[in-house]
PDB file of C-alpha atoms and ligand atoms in Angstrom:
ATOM      1  CA  MET A 183      -0.122   0.053   0.151  1.00  0.00           C
ATOM      2  CA  ALA A 184       1.158   3.568  -0.774  1.00  0.00           C
ATOM      3  CA  ARG A 185       2.556   5.120   2.408  1.00  0.00           C
ATOM      4  CA  PHE A 186       4.821   7.854   0.981  1.00  0.00           C
ATOM      5  CA  ILE A 187       2.532  10.048  -1.276  1.00  0.00           C
ATOM      6  CA  VAL A 188       3.696  13.079  -3.055  1.00  0.00           C
ATOM      7  CA  ILE A 189       1.328  15.730  -4.466  1.00  0.00           C
ATOM      8  CA  GLU A 190       2.376  18.089  -7.234  1.00  0.00           C
ATOM      9  CA  SER A 191       0.468  21.001  -8.863  1.00  0.00           C
ATOM     10  CA  LEU A 192       0.661  24.498  -9.994  1.00  0.00           C
ATOM     11  CA  ASP A 193       0.221  27.051  -7.478  1.00  0.00           C
ATOM     12  CA  GLY A 194      -3.474  28.060  -6.437  1.00  0.00           C
ATOM     13  CA  VAL A 195      -4.920  24.481  -7.228  1.00  0.00           C
ATOM     14  CA  GLY A 196      -5.594  23.738  -3.745  1.00  0.00           C
ATOM     15  CA  LYS A 197      -2.431  21.029  -2.956  1.00  0.00           C
ATOM     16  CA  THR A 198      -1.778  22.485   0.582  1.00  0.00           C
ATOM     17  CA  THR A 199      -5.200  22.321   1.915  1.00  0.00           C
ATOM     18  CA  LEU A 200      -5.265  18.812  -0.178  1.00  0.00           C
ATOM     19  CA  VAL A 201      -2.197  17.348   1.685  1.00  0.00           C
ATOM     20  CA  ARG A 202      -3.356  18.826   5.212  1.00  0.00           C
ATOM     21  CA  ASN A 203      -7.046  16.658   4.794  1.00  0.00           C
ATOM     22  CA  LEU A 204      -5.721  13.897   2.722  1.00  0.00           C
ATOM     23  CA  ALA A 205      -2.919  13.419   5.354  1.00  0.00           C
ATOM     24  CA  ALA A 206      -5.841  13.874   8.466  1.00  0.00           C
ATOM     25  CA  ALA A 207      -7.829  11.304   6.525  1.00  0.00           C
ATOM     26  CA  LEU A 208      -5.272   8.700   6.551  1.00  0.00           C
ATOM     27  CA  GLY A 209      -4.176   9.018   9.749  1.00  0.00           C
ATOM     28  CA  GLY A 210      -0.618  10.101   8.746  1.00  0.00           C
ATOM     29  CA  ILE A 211       1.694  13.235   8.228  1.00  0.00           C
ATOM     30  CA  ALA A 212       1.750  16.104   6.663  1.00  0.00           C
ATOM     31  CA  MET A 213       5.032  17.193   5.006  1.00  0.00           C
ATOM     32  CA  SER A 214       5.959  20.138   2.637  1.00  0.00           C
ATOM     33  CA  MET A 215       9.140  21.261   0.404  1.00  0.00           C
ATOM     34  CA  PRO A 216      11.289  23.097   1.593  1.00  0.00           C
ATOM     35  CA  GLY A 217       9.739  22.202   4.986  1.00  0.00           C
ATOM     36  CA  PRO A 218       8.776  24.426   7.703  1.00  0.00           C
ATOM     37  CA  ALA A 219      12.323  25.153   9.139  1.00  0.00           C
ATOM     38  CA  ILE A 220      13.206  26.581   5.881  1.00  0.00           C
ATOM     39  CA  LYS A 221      10.043  28.344   4.967  1.00  0.00           C
ATOM     40  CA  PRO A 222      10.598  31.834   6.412  1.00  0.00           C
ATOM     41  CA  LEU A 223      14.209  31.857   5.504  1.00  0.00           C
ATOM     42  CA  ARG A 224      13.418  30.940   1.764  1.00  0.00           C
ATOM     43  CA  GLU A 225      13.197  34.858   0.431  1.00  0.00           C
ATOM     44  CA  GLN A 226      16.625  35.396   1.892  1.00  0.00           C
ATOM     45  CA  ILE A 227      18.178  32.337   0.257  1.00  0.00           C
ATOM     46  CA  HIS A 228      16.917  33.172  -2.803  1.00  0.00           C
ATOM     47  CA  THR A 229      18.318  36.576  -2.343  1.00  0.00           C
ATOM     48  CA  VAL A 230      21.559  34.690  -1.591  1.00  0.00           C
ATOM     49  CA  LEU A 231      21.633  32.725  -4.490  1.00  0.00           C
ATOM     50  CA  GLY A 232      20.923  35.220  -6.813  1.00  0.00           C
ATOM     51  CA  ASP A 233      20.770  34.773 -10.547  1.00  0.00           C
ATOM     52  CA  ALA A 234      22.420  31.654 -10.510  1.00  0.00           C
ATOM     53  CA  ARG A 235      19.501  29.426 -11.356  1.00  0.00           C
ATOM     54  CA  ILE A 236      21.265  26.166 -11.259  1.00  0.00           C
ATOM     55  CA  ALA A 237      21.916  27.442  -7.493  1.00  0.00           C
ATOM     56  CA  HIS A 238      18.056  27.496  -6.704  1.00  0.00           C
ATOM     57  CA  ALA A 239      17.887  24.330  -8.116  1.00  0.00           C
ATOM     58  CA  LEU A 240      20.424  22.366  -6.343  1.00  0.00           C
ATOM     59  CA  PHE A 241      18.975  24.042  -3.098  1.00  0.00           C
ATOM     60  CA  TYR A 242      15.712  22.167  -3.569  1.00  0.00           C
ATOM     61  CA  LEU A 243      17.285  19.129  -4.605  1.00  0.00           C
ATOM     62  CA  ALA A 244      19.230  19.321  -1.305  1.00  0.00           C
ATOM     63  CA  ILE A 245      16.065  19.769   0.494  1.00  0.00           C
ATOM     64  CA  ALA A 246      14.396  17.143  -1.481  1.00  0.00           C
ATOM     65  CA  ALA A 247      17.018  14.465  -0.210  1.00  0.00           C
ATOM     66  CA  ALA A 248      16.932  15.653   3.022  1.00  0.00           C
ATOM     67  CA  GLU A 249      12.926  15.804   3.666  1.00  0.00           C
ATOM     68  CA  GLY A 250      12.588  12.669   1.211  1.00  0.00           C
ATOM     69  CA  ALA A 251      14.755  10.807   3.496  1.00  0.00           C
ATOM     70  CA  LYS A 252      12.578  11.601   6.645  1.00  0.00           C
ATOM     71  CA  ALA A 253       9.285  10.972   4.645  1.00  0.00           C
ATOM     72  CA  ARG A 254      10.629   7.652   3.466  1.00  0.00           C
ATOM     73  CA  ALA A 255      11.958   6.329   6.864  1.00  0.00           C
ATOM     74  CA  ALA A 256       8.431   7.158   8.465  1.00  0.00           C
ATOM     75  CA  ALA A 257       6.619   5.677   5.558  1.00  0.00           C
ATOM     76  CA  ASP A 258       8.820   2.406   5.850  1.00  0.00           C
ATOM     77  CA  ALA A 259       8.056   2.131   9.575  1.00  0.00           C
ATOM     78  CA  GLY A 260       4.217   2.075   8.782  1.00  0.00           C
ATOM     79  CA  GLN A 261       3.269   5.803   8.795  1.00  0.00           C
ATOM     80  CA  SER A 262       1.226   7.345   5.987  1.00  0.00           C
ATOM     81  CA  VAL A 263       3.144  10.585   4.661  1.00  0.00           C
ATOM     82  CA  VAL A 264       1.640  13.081   2.525  1.00  0.00           C
ATOM     83  CA  MET A 265       4.503  15.279   1.070  1.00  0.00           C
ATOM     84  CA  ASP A 266       3.537  18.911  -0.594  1.00  0.00           C
ATOM     85  CA  ARG A 267       5.661  18.884  -3.632  1.00  0.00           C
ATOM     86  CA  PHE A 268       9.079  16.992  -4.171  1.00  0.00           C
ATOM     87  CA  LEU A 269      11.369  16.192  -7.268  1.00  0.00           C
ATOM     88  CA  ALA A 270       8.912  16.551  -9.792  1.00  0.00           C
ATOM     89  CA  SER A 271       8.073  20.252  -8.880  1.00  0.00           C
ATOM     90  CA  THR A 272      12.153  20.872  -8.282  1.00  0.00           C
ATOM     91  CA  ILE A 273      12.777  19.572 -11.979  1.00  0.00           C
ATOM     92  CA  ALA A 274       9.804  20.775 -13.571  1.00  0.00           C
ATOM     93  CA  TYR A 275      10.303  24.407 -11.962  1.00  0.00           C
ATOM     94  CA  ALA A 276      14.073  24.373 -12.884  1.00  0.00           C
ATOM     95  CA  ARG A 277      13.534  23.312 -16.303  1.00  0.00           C
ATOM     96  CA  ALA A 278      10.656  26.169 -16.675  1.00  0.00           C
ATOM     97  CA  ARG A 279      13.723  28.787 -15.463  1.00  0.00           C
ATOM     98  CA  GLY A 280      15.994  27.301 -18.064  1.00  0.00           C
ATOM     99  CA  VAL A 281      18.026  24.973 -15.983  1.00  0.00           C
ATOM    100  CA  ASP A 282      19.363  22.499 -18.192  1.00  0.00           C
ATOM    101  CA  ALA A 283      20.958  19.777 -16.349  1.00  0.00           C
ATOM    102  CA  ASP A 284      20.580  15.838 -16.130  1.00  0.00           C
ATOM    103  CA  PHE A 285      18.611  15.677 -13.336  1.00  0.00           C
ATOM    104  CA  ASP A 286      17.490  12.092 -13.975  1.00  0.00           C
ATOM    105  CA  ALA A 287      20.989  11.112 -13.477  1.00  0.00           C
ATOM    106  CA  LEU A 288      20.266  11.908 -10.009  1.00  0.00           C
ATOM    107  CA  LEU A 289      17.141  10.403  -9.269  1.00  0.00           C
ATOM    108  CA  PRO A 290      18.092   6.645  -8.465  1.00  0.00           C
ATOM    109  CA  ALA A 291      20.582   8.168  -5.557  1.00  0.00           C
ATOM    110  CA  LEU A 292      17.063  10.163  -4.463  1.00  0.00           C
ATOM    111  CA  PRO A 293      14.486   8.976  -2.030  1.00  0.00           C
ATOM    112  CA  ARG A 294      11.498   7.702  -4.021  1.00  0.00           C
ATOM    113  CA  PRO A 295       7.895   7.975  -2.860  1.00  0.00           C
ATOM    114  CA  ASP A 296       5.590   5.176  -3.525  1.00  0.00           C
ATOM    115  CA  VAL A 297       3.238   7.123  -5.658  1.00  0.00           C
ATOM    116  CA  SER A 298       2.893  10.809  -7.091  1.00  0.00           C
ATOM    117  CA  VAL A 299      -0.197  12.773  -7.807  1.00  0.00           C
ATOM    118  CA  LEU A 300      -0.386  15.789 -10.256  1.00  0.00           C
ATOM    119  CA  LEU A 301      -3.607  17.688  -9.304  1.00  0.00           C
ATOM    120  CA  THR A 302      -5.308  19.627 -11.484  1.00  0.00           C
ATOM    121  CA  LEU A 303      -7.895  22.456 -11.674  1.00  0.00           C
ATOM    122  CA  ASP A 304      -9.734  24.429 -14.686  1.00  0.00           C
ATOM    123  CA  GLU A 305      -7.524  27.082 -15.204  1.00  0.00           C
ATOM    124  CA  ASP A 306      -9.849  30.021 -15.321  1.00  0.00           C
ATOM    125  CA  GLU A 307     -10.702  28.757 -11.685  1.00  0.00           C
ATOM    126  CA  ARG A 308      -6.887  28.277 -10.889  1.00  0.00           C
ATOM    127  CA  VAL A 309      -6.490  32.197 -12.007  1.00  0.00           C
ATOM    128  CA  ARG A 310      -9.294  33.242 -10.043  1.00  0.00           C
ATOM    129  CA  ARG A 311      -8.041  31.653  -6.841  1.00  0.00           C
ATOM    130  CA  LEU A 312      -4.628  32.774  -7.315  1.00  0.00           C
ATOM    131  CA  GLY A 313      -6.124  36.306  -7.476  1.00  0.00           C
ATOM    132  CA  ALA A 314      -8.133  36.020  -4.337  1.00  0.00           C
ATOM    133  CA  ARG A 315      -4.891  35.336  -2.486  1.00  0.00           C
ATOM    134  CA  GLY A 316      -4.437  39.088  -2.477  1.00  0.00           C
ATOM    135  CA  GLU A 317      -0.591  39.536  -3.309  1.00  0.00           C
ATOM    136  CA  MET A 318       0.837  37.002  -5.447  1.00  0.00           C
ATOM    137  CA  SER A 319       4.244  35.411  -5.297  1.00  0.00           C
ATOM    138  CA  VAL A 320       6.911  35.435  -8.594  1.00  0.00           C
ATOM    139  CA  ALA A 321       6.180  31.952  -8.944  1.00  0.00           C
ATOM    140  CA  ASP A 322       2.352  32.811  -8.826  1.00  0.00           C
ATOM    141  CA  ILE A 323       3.045  35.439 -11.351  1.00  0.00           C
ATOM    142  CA  GLN A 324       5.131  32.903 -13.605  1.00  0.00           C
ATOM    143  CA  SER A 325       2.632  30.484 -13.171  1.00  0.00           C
ATOM    144  CA  LEU A 326       0.000  32.463 -15.508  1.00  0.00           C
ATOM    145  CA  ASP A 327       2.904  32.549 -18.433  1.00  0.00           C
ATOM    146  CA  PRO A 328       1.250  30.131 -20.721  1.00  0.00           C
ATOM    147  CA  VAL A 329       5.127  28.813 -21.949  1.00  0.00           C
ATOM    148  CA  PHE A 330       6.110  28.593 -18.287  1.00  0.00           C
ATOM    149  CA  ARG A 331       3.205  26.988 -17.355  1.00  0.00           C
ATOM    150  CA  GLY A 332       3.430  24.392 -20.079  1.00  0.00           C
ATOM    151  CA  VAL A 333       6.666  23.679 -19.506  1.00  0.00           C
ATOM    152  CA  VAL A 334       5.811  22.730 -15.711  1.00  0.00           C
ATOM    153  CA  MET A 335       2.881  20.753 -16.518  1.00  0.00           C
ATOM    154  CA  ALA A 336       4.549  18.689 -18.918  1.00  0.00           C
ATOM    155  CA  GLU A 337       7.521  17.904 -16.645  1.00  0.00           C
ATOM    156  CA  LEU A 338       5.042  17.219 -14.238  1.00  0.00           C
ATOM    157  CA  GLY A 339       2.593  15.096 -16.002  1.00  0.00           C
ATOM    158  CA  ALA A 340       5.611  13.075 -17.060  1.00  0.00           C
ATOM    159  CA  ARG A 341       6.991  12.740 -13.955  1.00  0.00           C
ATOM    160  CA  CYS A 342       3.702  11.923 -11.947  1.00  0.00           C
ATOM    161  CA  ASP A 343       2.328   8.616 -11.700  1.00  0.00           C
ATOM    162  CA  LEU A 344      -1.451   9.463 -11.444  1.00  0.00           C
ATOM    163  CA  GLN A 345      -3.278  12.445 -12.441  1.00  0.00           C
ATOM    164  CA  VAL A 346      -6.524  13.755 -10.258  1.00  0.00           C
ATOM    165  CA  ASP A 347      -8.682  16.947 -11.507  1.00  0.00           C
ATOM    166  CA  VAL A 348     -10.245  18.298  -8.514  1.00  0.00           C
ATOM    167  CA  THR A 349     -12.272  20.857 -10.803  1.00  0.00           C
ATOM    168  CA  GLY A 350     -15.733  21.422  -8.813  1.00  0.00           C
ATOM    169  CA  ALA A 351     -14.650  19.186  -5.802  1.00  0.00           C
ATOM    170  CA  ASP A 352     -15.037  20.668  -2.372  1.00  0.00           C
ATOM    171  CA  GLU A 353     -12.293  19.984  -0.047  1.00  0.00           C
ATOM    172  CA  ASN A 354     -13.776  16.396   1.019  1.00  0.00           C
ATOM    173  CA  GLU A 355     -14.495  15.502  -2.380  1.00  0.00           C
ATOM    174  CA  ALA A 356     -10.717  16.419  -3.559  1.00  0.00           C
ATOM    175  CA  VAL A 357      -9.373  14.029  -0.644  1.00  0.00           C
ATOM    176  CA  ARG A 358     -11.892  11.236  -1.800  1.00  0.00           C
ATOM    177  CA  ARG A 359     -11.030  11.636  -5.795  1.00  0.00           C
ATOM    178  CA  VAL A 360      -7.602  11.511  -4.613  1.00  0.00           C
ATOM    179  CA  ILE A 361      -8.016   8.522  -2.236  1.00  0.00           C
ATOM    180  CA  LYS A 362      -9.873   6.673  -5.234  1.00  0.00           C
ATOM    181  CA  ALA A 363      -7.154   7.130  -7.473  1.00  0.00           C
ATOM    182  CA  VAL A 364      -4.048   6.077  -5.013  1.00  0.00           C
ATOM    183  CA  GLY A 365      -6.431   3.451  -3.659  1.00  0.00           C
ATOM    184  CA  CYS A 366      -5.221   3.862  -0.071  1.00  0.00           C
ATOM    185  CA  LEU A 367      -7.403   3.292   3.004  1.00  0.00           C
ATOM    186  CA  PRO A 368      -8.479   5.974   4.990  1.00  0.00           C
ATOM    187  CA  ALA A 369      -8.116   5.685   8.967  1.00  0.00           C
ATOM    188  CA  GLY A 370      -9.959   3.236  10.736  1.00  0.00           C
ATOM    189  CA  LEU A 371     -10.936   1.382   7.737  1.00  0.00           C
TER     190      LEU A 371
HETATM  191  C1  TMP B 261       9.569  22.950  -3.679  1.00  0.00           C
HETATM  192  C2  TMP B 261       9.797  23.915  -4.518  1.00  0.00           C
HETATM  193  C3  TMP B 261       9.161  24.831  -5.091  1.00  0.00           C
HETATM  194  N1  TMP B 261       9.257  25.638  -6.167  1.00  0.00           N
HETATM  195  C4  TMP B 261       8.936  26.715  -6.458  1.00  0.00           C
HETATM  196  C5  TMP B 261       7.525  26.405  -7.343  1.00  0.00           C
HETATM  197  C6  TMP B 261       6.535  27.081  -6.215  1.00  0.00           C
HETATM  198  O1  TMP B 261       5.799  28.149  -7.338  1.00  0.00           O
HETATM  199  C7  TMP B 261       7.210  27.930  -5.366  1.00  0.00           C
HETATM  200  C8  TMP B 261       6.436  27.944  -4.129  1.00  0.00           C
HETATM  201  O2  TMP B 261       6.175  26.737  -3.789  1.00  0.00           O
HETATM  202  P1  TMP B 261       5.003  26.390  -2.628  1.00  0.00           P
HETATM  203  O3  TMP B 261       3.783  27.207  -3.047  1.00  0.00           O
HETATM  204  O4  TMP B 261       4.951  24.872  -2.458  1.00  0.00           O
HETATM  205  O5  TMP B 261       5.570  27.040  -1.444  1.00  0.00           O
HETATM  206  O6  TMP B 261       8.623  27.519  -4.952  1.00  0.00           O
HETATM  207  C9  TMP B 261      10.620  25.307  -6.991  1.00  0.00           C
HETATM  208  O7  TMP B 261      10.710  26.250  -7.521  1.00  0.00           O
HETATM  209  N2  TMP B 261      11.083  24.152  -6.688  1.00  0.00           N
HETATM  210  C10 TMP B 261      10.938  23.321  -5.732  1.00  0.00           C
HETATM  211  O8  TMP B 261      11.390  22.427  -5.170  1.00  0.00           O
END
């Protein structure tokens, strides 16, 4: 049974909420990239890394190696782990920002999830939700560019095991759709 589950998507699809709700439904733990300890420092780290796009990709890869190892260990010990973004996002965003590195050569050395799910949402609805967030991040704005979005979605689609569309789904229905697609059992069953 899948215990280390990765959820990937563009920004604004509802990934973070879904990760939290799915982890609760499975009686498991929610994790995120780059993780709560790094998140407050992220802007500072981006400033230090500057224009070197490969540096940003390597930063996220290092975090994926570290957080992925923790997730893998917890899953191997019998816990369900739901991770908000992982290697597919790291590679997809690096590619969309023009980094031309052989990421696939590194994959065998990195922790592997049991299943990765690409969450999709009707694009008009996604744009509406991003707008409703108030201030958009640089990444949010980049995801509105059709070329950028196309590269990210092509990479995510090629690298995820499953795709689940959550258009028209409320929070609970989104969890049900993912559980059905993954075939994992909610807590208590
Ligand atoms: C996790 C991760 C995020 N990102 C970018 C893409 C997201 O739009 C942005 C914010 O991610 P977040 O919404 O999951 O916090 O950071 C990368 O470029 N590489 C990565 O490995």
